[in-house]
PDB file of C-alpha atoms in Angstrom:
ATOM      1  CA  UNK A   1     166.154 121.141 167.831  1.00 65.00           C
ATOM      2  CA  UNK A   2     167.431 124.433 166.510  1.00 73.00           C
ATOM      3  CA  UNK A   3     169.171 126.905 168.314  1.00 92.00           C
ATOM      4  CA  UNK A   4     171.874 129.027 169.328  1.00 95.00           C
ATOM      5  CA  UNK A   5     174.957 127.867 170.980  1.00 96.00           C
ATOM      6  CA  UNK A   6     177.676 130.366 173.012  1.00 96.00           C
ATOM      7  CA  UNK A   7     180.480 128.359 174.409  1.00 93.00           C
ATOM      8  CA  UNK A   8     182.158 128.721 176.605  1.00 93.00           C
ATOM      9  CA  UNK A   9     179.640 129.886 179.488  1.00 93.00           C
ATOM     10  CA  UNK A  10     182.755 130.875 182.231  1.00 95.00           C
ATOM     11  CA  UNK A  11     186.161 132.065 180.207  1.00 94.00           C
ATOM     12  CA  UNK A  12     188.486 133.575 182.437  1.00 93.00           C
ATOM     13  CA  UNK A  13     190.927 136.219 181.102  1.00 90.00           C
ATOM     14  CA  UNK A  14     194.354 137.957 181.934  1.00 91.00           C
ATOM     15  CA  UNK A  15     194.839 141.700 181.075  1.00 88.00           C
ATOM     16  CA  UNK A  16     196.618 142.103 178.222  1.00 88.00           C
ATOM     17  CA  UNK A  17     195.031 138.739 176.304  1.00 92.00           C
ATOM     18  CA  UNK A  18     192.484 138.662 173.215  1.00 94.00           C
ATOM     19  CA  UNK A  19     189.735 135.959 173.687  1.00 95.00           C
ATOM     20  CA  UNK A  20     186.985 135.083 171.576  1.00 96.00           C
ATOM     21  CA  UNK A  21     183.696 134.067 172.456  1.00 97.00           C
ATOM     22  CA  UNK A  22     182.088 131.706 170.147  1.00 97.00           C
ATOM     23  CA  UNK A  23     178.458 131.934 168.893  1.00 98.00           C
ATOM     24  CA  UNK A  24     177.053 129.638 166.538  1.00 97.00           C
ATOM     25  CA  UNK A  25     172.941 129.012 165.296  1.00 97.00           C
ATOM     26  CA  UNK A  26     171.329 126.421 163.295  1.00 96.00           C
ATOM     27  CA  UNK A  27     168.000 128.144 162.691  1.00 93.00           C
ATOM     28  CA  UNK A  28     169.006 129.410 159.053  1.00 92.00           C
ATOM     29  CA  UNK A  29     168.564 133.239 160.613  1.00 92.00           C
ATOM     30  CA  UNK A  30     170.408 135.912 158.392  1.00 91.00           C
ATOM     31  CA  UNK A  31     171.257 137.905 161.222  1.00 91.00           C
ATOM     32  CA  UNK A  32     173.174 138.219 164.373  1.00 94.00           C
ATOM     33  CA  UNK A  33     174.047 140.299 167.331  1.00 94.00           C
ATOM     34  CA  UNK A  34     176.560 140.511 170.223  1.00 96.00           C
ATOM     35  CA  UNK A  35     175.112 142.294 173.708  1.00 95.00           C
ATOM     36  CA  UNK A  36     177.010 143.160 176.411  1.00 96.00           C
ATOM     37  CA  UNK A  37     175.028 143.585 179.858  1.00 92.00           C
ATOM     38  CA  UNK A  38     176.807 144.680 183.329  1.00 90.00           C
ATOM     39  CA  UNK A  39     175.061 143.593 186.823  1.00 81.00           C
ATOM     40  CA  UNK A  40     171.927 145.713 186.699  1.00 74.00           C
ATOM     41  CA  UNK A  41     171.888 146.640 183.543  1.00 78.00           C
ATOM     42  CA  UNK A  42     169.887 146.782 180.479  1.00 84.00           C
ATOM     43  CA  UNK A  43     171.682 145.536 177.036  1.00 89.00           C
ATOM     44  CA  UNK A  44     174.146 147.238 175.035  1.00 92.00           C
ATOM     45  CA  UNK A  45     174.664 146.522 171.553  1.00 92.00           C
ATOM     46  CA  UNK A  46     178.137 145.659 170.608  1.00 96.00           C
ATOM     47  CA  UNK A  47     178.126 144.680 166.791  1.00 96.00           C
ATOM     48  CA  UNK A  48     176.219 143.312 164.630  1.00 93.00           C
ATOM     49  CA  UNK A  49     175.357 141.299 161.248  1.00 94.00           C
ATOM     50  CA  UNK A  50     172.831 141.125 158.876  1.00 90.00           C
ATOM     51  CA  UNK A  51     174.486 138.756 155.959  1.00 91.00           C
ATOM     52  CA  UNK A  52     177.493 136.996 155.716  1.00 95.00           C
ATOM     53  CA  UNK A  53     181.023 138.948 154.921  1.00 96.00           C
ATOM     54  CA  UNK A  54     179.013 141.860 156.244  1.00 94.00           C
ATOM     55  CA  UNK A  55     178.537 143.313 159.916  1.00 95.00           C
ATOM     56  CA  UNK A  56     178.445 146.811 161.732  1.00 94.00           C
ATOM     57  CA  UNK A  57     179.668 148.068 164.840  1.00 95.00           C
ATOM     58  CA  UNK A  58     176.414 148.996 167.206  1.00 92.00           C
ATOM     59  CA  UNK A  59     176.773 151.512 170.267  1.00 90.00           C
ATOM     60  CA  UNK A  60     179.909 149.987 172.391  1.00 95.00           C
ATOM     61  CA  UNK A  61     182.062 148.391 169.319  1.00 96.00           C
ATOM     62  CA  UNK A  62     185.491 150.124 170.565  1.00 96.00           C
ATOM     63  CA  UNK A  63     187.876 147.009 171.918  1.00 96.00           C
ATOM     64  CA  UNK A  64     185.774 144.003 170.027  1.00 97.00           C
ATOM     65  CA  UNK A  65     186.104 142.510 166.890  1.00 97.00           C
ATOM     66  CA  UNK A  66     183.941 140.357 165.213  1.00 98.00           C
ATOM     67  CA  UNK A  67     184.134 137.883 161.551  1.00 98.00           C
ATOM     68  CA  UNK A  68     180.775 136.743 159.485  1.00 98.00           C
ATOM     69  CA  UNK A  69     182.577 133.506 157.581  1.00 97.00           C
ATOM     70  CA  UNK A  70     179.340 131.981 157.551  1.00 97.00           C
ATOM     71  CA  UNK A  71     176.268 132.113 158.032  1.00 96.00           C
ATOM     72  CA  UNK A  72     175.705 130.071 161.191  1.00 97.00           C
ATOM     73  CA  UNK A  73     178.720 131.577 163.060  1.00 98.00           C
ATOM     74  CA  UNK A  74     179.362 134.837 164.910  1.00 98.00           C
ATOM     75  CA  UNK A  75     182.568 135.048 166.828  1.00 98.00           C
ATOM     76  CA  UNK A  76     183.533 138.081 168.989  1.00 98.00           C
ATOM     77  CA  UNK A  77     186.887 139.069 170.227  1.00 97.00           C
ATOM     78  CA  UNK A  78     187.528 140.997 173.189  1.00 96.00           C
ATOM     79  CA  UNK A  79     190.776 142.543 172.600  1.00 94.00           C
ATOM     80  CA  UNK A  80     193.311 144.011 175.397  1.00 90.00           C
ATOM     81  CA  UNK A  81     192.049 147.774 173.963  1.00 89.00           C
ATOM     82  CA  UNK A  82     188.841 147.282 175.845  1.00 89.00           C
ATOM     83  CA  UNK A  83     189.104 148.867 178.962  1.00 88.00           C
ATOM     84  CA  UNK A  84     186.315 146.923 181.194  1.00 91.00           C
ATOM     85  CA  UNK A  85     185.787 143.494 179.471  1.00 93.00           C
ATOM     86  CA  UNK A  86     184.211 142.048 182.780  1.00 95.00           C
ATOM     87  CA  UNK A  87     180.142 141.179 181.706  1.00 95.00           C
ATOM     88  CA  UNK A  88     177.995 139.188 180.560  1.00 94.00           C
ATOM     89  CA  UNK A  89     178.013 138.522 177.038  1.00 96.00           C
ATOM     90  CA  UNK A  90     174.975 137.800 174.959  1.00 95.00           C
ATOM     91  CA  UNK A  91     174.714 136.649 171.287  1.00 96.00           C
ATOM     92  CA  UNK A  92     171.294 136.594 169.174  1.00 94.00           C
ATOM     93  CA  UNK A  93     169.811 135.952 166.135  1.00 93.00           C
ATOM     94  CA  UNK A  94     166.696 136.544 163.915  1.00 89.00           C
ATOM     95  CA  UNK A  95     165.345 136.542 160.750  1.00 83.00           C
ATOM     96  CA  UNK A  96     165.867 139.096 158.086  1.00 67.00           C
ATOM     97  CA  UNK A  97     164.153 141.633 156.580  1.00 61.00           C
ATOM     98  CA  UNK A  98     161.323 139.886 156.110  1.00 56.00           C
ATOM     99  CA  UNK A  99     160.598 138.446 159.750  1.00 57.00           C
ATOM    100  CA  UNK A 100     159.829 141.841 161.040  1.00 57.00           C
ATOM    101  CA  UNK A 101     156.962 139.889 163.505  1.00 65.00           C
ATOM    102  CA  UNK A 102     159.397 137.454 165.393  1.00 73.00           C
ATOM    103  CA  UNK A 103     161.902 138.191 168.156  1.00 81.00           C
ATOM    104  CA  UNK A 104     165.488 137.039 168.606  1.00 88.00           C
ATOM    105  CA  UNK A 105     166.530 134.091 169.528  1.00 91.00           C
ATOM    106  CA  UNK A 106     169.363 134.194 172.113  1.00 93.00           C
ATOM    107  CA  UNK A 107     171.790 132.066 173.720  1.00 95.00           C
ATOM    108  CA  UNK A 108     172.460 131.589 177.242  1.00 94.00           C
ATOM    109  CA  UNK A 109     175.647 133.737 177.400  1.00 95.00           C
ATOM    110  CA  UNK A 110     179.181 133.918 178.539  1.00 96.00           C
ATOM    111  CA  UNK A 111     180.158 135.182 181.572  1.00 95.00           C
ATOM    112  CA  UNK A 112     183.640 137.051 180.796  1.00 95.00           C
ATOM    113  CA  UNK A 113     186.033 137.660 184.190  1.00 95.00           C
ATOM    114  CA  UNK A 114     189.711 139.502 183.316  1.00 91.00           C
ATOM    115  CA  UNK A 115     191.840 138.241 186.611  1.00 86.00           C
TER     116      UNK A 115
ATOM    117  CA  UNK B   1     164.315 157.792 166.745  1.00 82.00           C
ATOM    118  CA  UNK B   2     162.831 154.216 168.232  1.00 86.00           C
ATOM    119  CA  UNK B   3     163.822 153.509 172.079  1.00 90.00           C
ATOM    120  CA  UNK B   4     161.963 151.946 174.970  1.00 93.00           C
ATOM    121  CA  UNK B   5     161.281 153.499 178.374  1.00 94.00           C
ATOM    122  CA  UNK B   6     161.009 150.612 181.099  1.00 93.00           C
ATOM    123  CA  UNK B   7     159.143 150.791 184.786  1.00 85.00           C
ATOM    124  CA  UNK B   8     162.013 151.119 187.140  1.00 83.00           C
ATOM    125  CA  UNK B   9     162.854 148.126 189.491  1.00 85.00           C
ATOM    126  CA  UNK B  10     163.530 146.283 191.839  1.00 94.00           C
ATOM    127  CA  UNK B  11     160.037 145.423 192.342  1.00 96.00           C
ATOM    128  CA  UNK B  12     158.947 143.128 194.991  1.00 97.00           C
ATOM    129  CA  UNK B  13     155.756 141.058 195.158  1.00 97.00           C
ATOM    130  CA  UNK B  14     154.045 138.359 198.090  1.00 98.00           C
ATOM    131  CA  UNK B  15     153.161 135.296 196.005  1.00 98.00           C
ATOM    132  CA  UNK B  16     149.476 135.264 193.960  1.00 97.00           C
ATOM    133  CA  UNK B  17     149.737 139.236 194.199  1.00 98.00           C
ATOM    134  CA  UNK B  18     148.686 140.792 190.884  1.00 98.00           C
ATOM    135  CA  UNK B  19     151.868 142.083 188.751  1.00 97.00           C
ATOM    136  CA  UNK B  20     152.455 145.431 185.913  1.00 97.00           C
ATOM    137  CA  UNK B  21     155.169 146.351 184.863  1.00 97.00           C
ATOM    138  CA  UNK B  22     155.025 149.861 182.456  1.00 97.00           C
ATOM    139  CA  UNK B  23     156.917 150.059 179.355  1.00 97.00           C
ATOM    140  CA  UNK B  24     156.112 153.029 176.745  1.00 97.00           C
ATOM    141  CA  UNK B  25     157.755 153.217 173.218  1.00 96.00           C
ATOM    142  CA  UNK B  26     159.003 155.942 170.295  1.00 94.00           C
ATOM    143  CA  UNK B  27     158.878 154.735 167.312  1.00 90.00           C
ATOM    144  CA  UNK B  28     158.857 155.705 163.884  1.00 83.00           C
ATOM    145  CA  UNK B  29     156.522 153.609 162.093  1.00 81.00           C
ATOM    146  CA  UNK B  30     154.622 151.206 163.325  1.00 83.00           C
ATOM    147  CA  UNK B  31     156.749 148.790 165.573  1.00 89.00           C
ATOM    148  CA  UNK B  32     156.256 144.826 166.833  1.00 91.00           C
ATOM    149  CA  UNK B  33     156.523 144.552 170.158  1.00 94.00           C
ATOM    150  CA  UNK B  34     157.882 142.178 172.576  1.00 95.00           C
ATOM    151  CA  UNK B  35     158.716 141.025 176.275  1.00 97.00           C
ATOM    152  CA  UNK B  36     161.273 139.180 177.061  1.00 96.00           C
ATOM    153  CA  UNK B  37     162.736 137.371 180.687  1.00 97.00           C
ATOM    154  CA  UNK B  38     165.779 136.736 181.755  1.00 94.00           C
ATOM    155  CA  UNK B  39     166.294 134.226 184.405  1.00 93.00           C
ATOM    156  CA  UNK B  40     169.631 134.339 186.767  1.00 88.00           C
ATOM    157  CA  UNK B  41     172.753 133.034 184.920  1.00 86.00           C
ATOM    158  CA  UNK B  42     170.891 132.533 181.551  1.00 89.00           C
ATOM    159  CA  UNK B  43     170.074 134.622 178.421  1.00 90.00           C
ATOM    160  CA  UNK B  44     166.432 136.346 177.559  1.00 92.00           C
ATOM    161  CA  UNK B  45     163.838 133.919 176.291  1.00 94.00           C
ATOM    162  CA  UNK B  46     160.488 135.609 174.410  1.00 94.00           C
ATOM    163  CA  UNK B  47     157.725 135.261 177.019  1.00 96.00           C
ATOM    164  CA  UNK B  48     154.907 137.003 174.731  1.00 96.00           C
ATOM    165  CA  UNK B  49     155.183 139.550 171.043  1.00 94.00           C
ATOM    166  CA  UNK B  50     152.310 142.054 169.388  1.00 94.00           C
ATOM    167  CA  UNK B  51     152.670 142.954 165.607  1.00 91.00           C
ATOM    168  CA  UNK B  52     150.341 145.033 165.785  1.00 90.00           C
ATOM    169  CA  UNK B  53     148.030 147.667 167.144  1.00 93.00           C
ATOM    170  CA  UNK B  54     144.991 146.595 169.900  1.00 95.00           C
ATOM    171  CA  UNK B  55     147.043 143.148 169.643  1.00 95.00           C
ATOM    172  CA  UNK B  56     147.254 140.962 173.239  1.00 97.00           C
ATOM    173  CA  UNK B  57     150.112 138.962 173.161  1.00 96.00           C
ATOM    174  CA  UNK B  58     150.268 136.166 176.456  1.00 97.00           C
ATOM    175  CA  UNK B  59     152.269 132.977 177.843  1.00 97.00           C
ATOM    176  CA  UNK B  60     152.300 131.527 181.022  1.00 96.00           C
ATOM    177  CA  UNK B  61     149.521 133.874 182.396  1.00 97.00           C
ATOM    178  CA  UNK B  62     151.265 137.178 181.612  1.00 98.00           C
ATOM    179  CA  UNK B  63     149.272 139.625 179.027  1.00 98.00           C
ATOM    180  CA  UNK B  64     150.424 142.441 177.263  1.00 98.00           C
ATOM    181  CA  UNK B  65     148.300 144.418 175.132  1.00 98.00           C
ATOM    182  CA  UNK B  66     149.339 146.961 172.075  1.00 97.00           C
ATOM    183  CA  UNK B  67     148.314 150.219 172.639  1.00 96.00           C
ATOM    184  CA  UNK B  68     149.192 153.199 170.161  1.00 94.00           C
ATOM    185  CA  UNK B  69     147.322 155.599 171.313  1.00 94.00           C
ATOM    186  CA  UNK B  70     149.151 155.458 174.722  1.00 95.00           C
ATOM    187  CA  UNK B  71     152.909 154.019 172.926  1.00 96.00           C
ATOM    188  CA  UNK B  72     152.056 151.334 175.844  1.00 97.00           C
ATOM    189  CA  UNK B  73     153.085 147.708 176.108  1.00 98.00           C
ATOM    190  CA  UNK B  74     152.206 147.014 179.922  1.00 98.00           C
ATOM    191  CA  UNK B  75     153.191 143.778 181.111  1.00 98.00           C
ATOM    192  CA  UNK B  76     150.689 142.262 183.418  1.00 98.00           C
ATOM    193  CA  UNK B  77     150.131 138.793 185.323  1.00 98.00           C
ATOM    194  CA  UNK B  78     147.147 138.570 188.052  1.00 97.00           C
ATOM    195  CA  UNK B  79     148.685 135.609 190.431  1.00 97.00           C
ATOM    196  CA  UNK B  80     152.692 135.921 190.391  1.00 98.00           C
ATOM    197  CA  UNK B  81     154.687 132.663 191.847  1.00 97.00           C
ATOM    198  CA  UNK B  82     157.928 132.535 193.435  1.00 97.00           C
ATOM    199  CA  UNK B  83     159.175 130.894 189.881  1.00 96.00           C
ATOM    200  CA  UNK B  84     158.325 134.283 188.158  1.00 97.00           C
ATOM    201  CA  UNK B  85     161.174 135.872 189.802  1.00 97.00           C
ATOM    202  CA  UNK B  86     164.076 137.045 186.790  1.00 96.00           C
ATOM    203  CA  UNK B  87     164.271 140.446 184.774  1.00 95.00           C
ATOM    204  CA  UNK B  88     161.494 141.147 182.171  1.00 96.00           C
ATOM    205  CA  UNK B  89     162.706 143.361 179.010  1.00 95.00           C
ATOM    206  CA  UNK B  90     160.597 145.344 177.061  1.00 96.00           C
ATOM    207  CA  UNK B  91     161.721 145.274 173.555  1.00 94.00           C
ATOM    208  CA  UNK B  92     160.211 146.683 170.242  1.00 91.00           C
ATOM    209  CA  UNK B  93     161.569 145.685 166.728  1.00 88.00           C
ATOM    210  CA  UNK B  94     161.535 148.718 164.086  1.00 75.00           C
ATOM    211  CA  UNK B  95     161.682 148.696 160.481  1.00 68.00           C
ATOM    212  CA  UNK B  96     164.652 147.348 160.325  1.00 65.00           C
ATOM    213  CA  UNK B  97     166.565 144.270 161.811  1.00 67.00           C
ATOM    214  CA  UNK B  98     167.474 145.633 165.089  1.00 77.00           C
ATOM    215  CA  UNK B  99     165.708 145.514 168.461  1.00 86.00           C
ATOM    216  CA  UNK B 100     165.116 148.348 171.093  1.00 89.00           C
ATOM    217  CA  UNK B 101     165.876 146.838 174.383  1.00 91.00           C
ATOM    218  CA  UNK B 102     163.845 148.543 177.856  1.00 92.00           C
ATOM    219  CA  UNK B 103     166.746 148.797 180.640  1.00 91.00           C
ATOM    220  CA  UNK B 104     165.061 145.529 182.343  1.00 94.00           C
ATOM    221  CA  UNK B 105     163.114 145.073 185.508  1.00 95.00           C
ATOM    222  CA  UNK B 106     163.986 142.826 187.993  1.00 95.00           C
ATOM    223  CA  UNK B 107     161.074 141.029 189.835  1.00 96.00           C
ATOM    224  CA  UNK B 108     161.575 139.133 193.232  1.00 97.00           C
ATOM    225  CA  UNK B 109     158.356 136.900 194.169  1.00 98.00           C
ATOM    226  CA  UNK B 110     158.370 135.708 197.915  1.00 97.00           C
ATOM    227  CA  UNK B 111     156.637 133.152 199.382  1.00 95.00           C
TER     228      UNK B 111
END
């Protein structure tokens, strides 16, 4: 079955350290997000991608990094510039352009603790 | 601009007790729309969508209907169970690729 896979879902970080979250799809979608969402909150949009070698930095991008190698793979990096990496990190995908009518498709998420 | 204004939670409901939840949109153009839930310790599944004006979209008993004249996407359900219980997200999709996410309710059902 297609879908989207975010590994891993409990990563446990020191200050100071870069980590990256993985994010990979098999549905053939062109484009992908990252989401960041606190306890209580609604979703903030970190960066995002809408072809490969391509992506563009949403409302929060300050402290993250992100690559678009290919097309089935999104990785984010939290680097030690971001303040308050503690959340709940969400990655999505969807069609293009032309798939205005259907949602994203999202993956269950990593839960990101600095310690 | 296109954003999403989302009935403020918590709300809590007795079980088989009939359930809205508002959500009104601003968009530019003419938007789909979509709910979403989010169940504890997972990521948002698509419960229902609407491409298009007068549209119902429904799943699993909940309804949502398009309404432009209003810029309404109420979320309904007229028997909740206890398994209904997660955060519902009101979401449209614009022109382009990226979503407009409501700030979430979160729904507790009790027994």
């Amino acid at each position: 079955d297609g879908g989207i896979t975010q590994s891993p879902k409990y990563l446990f970080r020191k200050e100071g350290q870069n980590v990256t979250l993985s994010c990979e799809q098999n549905l053939n979608h062109d484009a992908m997000y990252w989401y960041r969402q606190d306890p209580g909150q609604g979703l903030r949009l970190i960066y995002y991608s809408q072809i490969v070698n391509d992506f563009q930095k949403g409302d929060i991008a300050e402290g993250y990094s992100v690559s678009r190698e290919k097309k089935e793979s999104f990785p984010l990096t939290v680097t030690s510039a971001q303040k308050n990496p503690t959340a709940f990190y969400l990655c999505a995908s969807s069609m293009g352009q032309g798939g205005a009518n259907y949602g994203y498709t999202f993956g269950s998420g990593t839960r990101l603790t600095v310690v | 601009g296109n954003s999403v204004t989302q009935m403020e939670g918590p709300v809590t409901l007795s079980e088989e007790a009939f359930l809205t939840i508002n959500c009104t949109y601003t968009a530019t153009g003419y938007p789909s729309l979509f709910w979403y839930v989010q169940y504890p310790g997972e990521g948002l599944q698509l419960l229902l969508k609407a491409t298009k004006a007068d549209d119902k979209g429904s799943n699993k008993g909940f309804e949502a209907t398009y309404r432009k004249e209003t810029t309404s996407f109420h979320l309904e359900k007229g028997s909740v169970q206890v398994s209904d219980s997660a955060v519902y997200f009101c979401a449209l999709r614009g022109t382009g690729n990226q979503f407009y996410f409501g700030t979430g309710t979160s729904l507790t059902v009790i027994p």
